[in-house]
Coordinates of C-alpha atoms in Angstrom, one line a residue:
M525 CA 56.5 17.2 -44.5
T526 CA 53.3 16.0 -42.8
H527 CA 50.5 18.5 -42.5
L528 CA 49.6 19.1 -38.9
T529 CA 46.2 20.3 -37.7
L530 CA 45.0 20.9 -34.3
H531 CA 41.7 19.2 -33.3
T532 CA 40.1 20.2 -30.1
G533 CA 37.5 18.2 -28.2
Y534 CA 37.8 14.8 -26.6
Q535 CA 37.5 11.6 -28.6
E536 CA 37.8 8.3 -26.8
E537 CA 39.1 6.5 -29.8
E538 CA 41.9 9.0 -30.4
T539 CA 42.8 9.0 -26.7
C540 CA 43.1 5.2 -26.7
F541 CA 45.3 5.3 -29.8
I542 CA 47.7 7.8 -28.3
K543 CA 47.8 5.9 -25.0
Y544 CA 48.5 2.7 -26.9
Q545 CA 51.4 4.3 -28.8
L546 CA 53.0 5.6 -25.6
I547 CA 52.7 2.2 -23.9
K548 CA 54.2 0.6 -27.0
H549 CA 57.2 3.0 -26.7
N550 CA 57.5 2.4 -23.0
K551 CA 57.5 -1.4 -23.4
S552 CA 60.5 -1.1 -25.8
K553 CA 62.5 0.7 -23.1
V554 CA 61.4 -0.8 -19.7
A555 CA 60.2 -4.1 -18.5
Y556 CA 56.5 -3.6 -18.6
T557 CA 53.5 -5.2 -17.0
E558 CA 49.9 -4.5 -17.6
E559 CA 48.6 -2.0 -15.0
E560 CA 46.3 -3.4 -12.4
K561 CA 43.4 -1.2 -11.1
I562 CA 42.7 -1.3 -7.4
N563 CA 39.6 -0.1 -5.4
L564 CA 39.5 -0.5 -1.6
I565 CA 36.0 0.5 -0.5
L566 CA 34.5 1.2 3.0
K567 CA 30.8 0.4 3.2
D568 CA 28.2 0.3 5.9
A569 CA 25.8 -2.5 6.7
E570 CA 23.4 -1.2 4.0
E571 CA 26.2 -1.2 1.4
N572 CA 26.4 2.6 1.3
I573 CA 29.9 3.8 0.3
L574 CA 31.5 5.8 3.1
G575 CA 35.0 6.0 1.8
G576 CA 37.6 4.4 -0.4
L577 CA 40.9 4.4 -2.1
V578 CA 41.2 4.2 -5.8
G579 CA 44.5 3.5 -7.5
H580 CA 46.6 1.3 -9.8
I581 CA 49.7 -0.7 -9.7
D582 CA 52.3 -0.2 -12.5
W583 CA 56.1 -0.5 -12.7
E584 CA 56.4 -1.9 -9.1
C585 CA 54.6 1.1 -7.8
F586 CA 51.1 1.5 -6.2
F587 CA 49.7 4.9 -7.4
I588 CA 47.0 6.2 -5.1
D589 CA 44.8 8.3 -7.4
I590 CA 42.0 9.1 -4.9
L591 CA 41.5 8.7 -1.1
W592 CA 38.2 9.9 0.3
V593 CA 36.5 9.3 3.6
D594 CA 33.0 10.6 4.5
E595 CA 33.0 13.5 6.9
L596 CA 31.2 11.4 9.5
L597 CA 34.1 9.0 9.6
R598 CA 37.0 11.4 9.6
G599 CA 39.3 11.3 12.6
L600 CA 38.4 7.7 13.3
G601 CA 41.4 6.1 11.6
K602 CA 39.6 4.9 8.5
G603 CA 41.9 6.8 6.1
Q604 CA 44.9 5.3 7.9
E605 CA 43.3 1.9 7.6
L606 CA 42.8 2.3 3.9
I607 CA 46.5 3.4 3.5
Q608 CA 47.6 0.4 5.6
Q609 CA 45.5 -2.0 3.4
A610 CA 47.0 -0.5 0.3
E611 CA 50.5 -0.9 1.6
E612 CA 49.9 -4.5 2.5
L613 CA 48.5 -5.2 -1.0
A614 CA 51.4 -3.3 -2.6
I615 CA 54.0 -5.3 -0.8
K616 CA 52.1 -8.6 -1.7
K617 CA 52.1 -7.5 -5.3
G618 CA 55.8 -6.7 -5.3
C619 CA 55.7 -2.9 -5.3
R620 CA 58.7 -1.0 -4.1
F621 CA 56.9 2.4 -3.7
I622 CA 53.5 4.1 -3.1
R623 CA 53.0 7.4 -4.8
L624 CA 50.3 10.0 -4.5
E625 CA 49.4 13.7 -5.1
T626 CA 47.6 15.9 -2.5
F627 CA 46.9 19.6 -2.0
S628 CA 47.6 21.8 1.0
F629 CA 43.8 22.0 1.6
Q630 CA 43.6 18.2 1.7
A631 CA 46.0 16.0 3.7
P632 CA 49.7 16.5 3.3
E633 CA 50.3 16.2 7.0
F634 CA 48.2 13.1 7.3
Y635 CA 50.4 11.4 4.7
K636 CA 53.7 12.6 6.3
R637 CA 52.6 11.0 9.6
L638 CA 52.2 7.8 7.8
G639 CA 55.7 7.9 6.5
F640 CA 55.3 9.6 3.1
K641 CA 58.0 12.0 1.9
E642 CA 57.6 15.0 -0.2
M643 CA 59.4 14.6 -3.6
G644 CA 58.2 17.9 -5.0
K645 CA 55.6 20.6 -4.8
L646 CA 54.0 23.2 -7.0
D647 CA 53.3 26.4 -5.1
D648 CA 50.2 28.5 -5.9
F649 CA 48.5 25.7 -7.7
P650 CA 45.5 26.0 -7.5
K651 CA 45.9 29.7 -6.8
G652 CA 46.5 30.2 -3.1
Y653 CA 47.4 26.5 -2.3
T654 CA 50.2 24.1 -2.8
H655 CA 50.2 20.8 -4.8
Y656 CA 52.3 18.1 -3.2
Y657 CA 53.9 15.0 -4.9
M658 CA 54.6 12.4 -2.3
Y659 CA 56.0 8.8 -2.1
K660 CA 56.7 6.1 0.4
E661 CA 59.4 3.4 0.0
L662 CA 58.1 -0.1 0.9
S663 CA 60.3 -2.7 2.5

């Protein structure tokens, strides 16, 4: 039997090894393509970042990891513009879905207005709020 020890603390090399092993396993089960990282950035004339969408494409799905718009631009349609650009890119890249997570104190209603559906939620996480898991099918 193998001796197991628990090591705490983050080591980049160990993390990369574990990720590689999982990807190797996944490739043996499902057609696999290398993930593509995507950034869609809003900048002003002076090149200051005023918003953006950070995500990645994997398994015919565009995963939105982060969507942020500066408070000065909120309510002006810039978030919707970023989502629309992400959708267009996702379709062009052959994605069938867009997926994201959001919290009740962020923007679940915004995403629902844009056609996203709730596929799950975790109540009282973080305490006092709800964590939503959402997706949108692309045509």
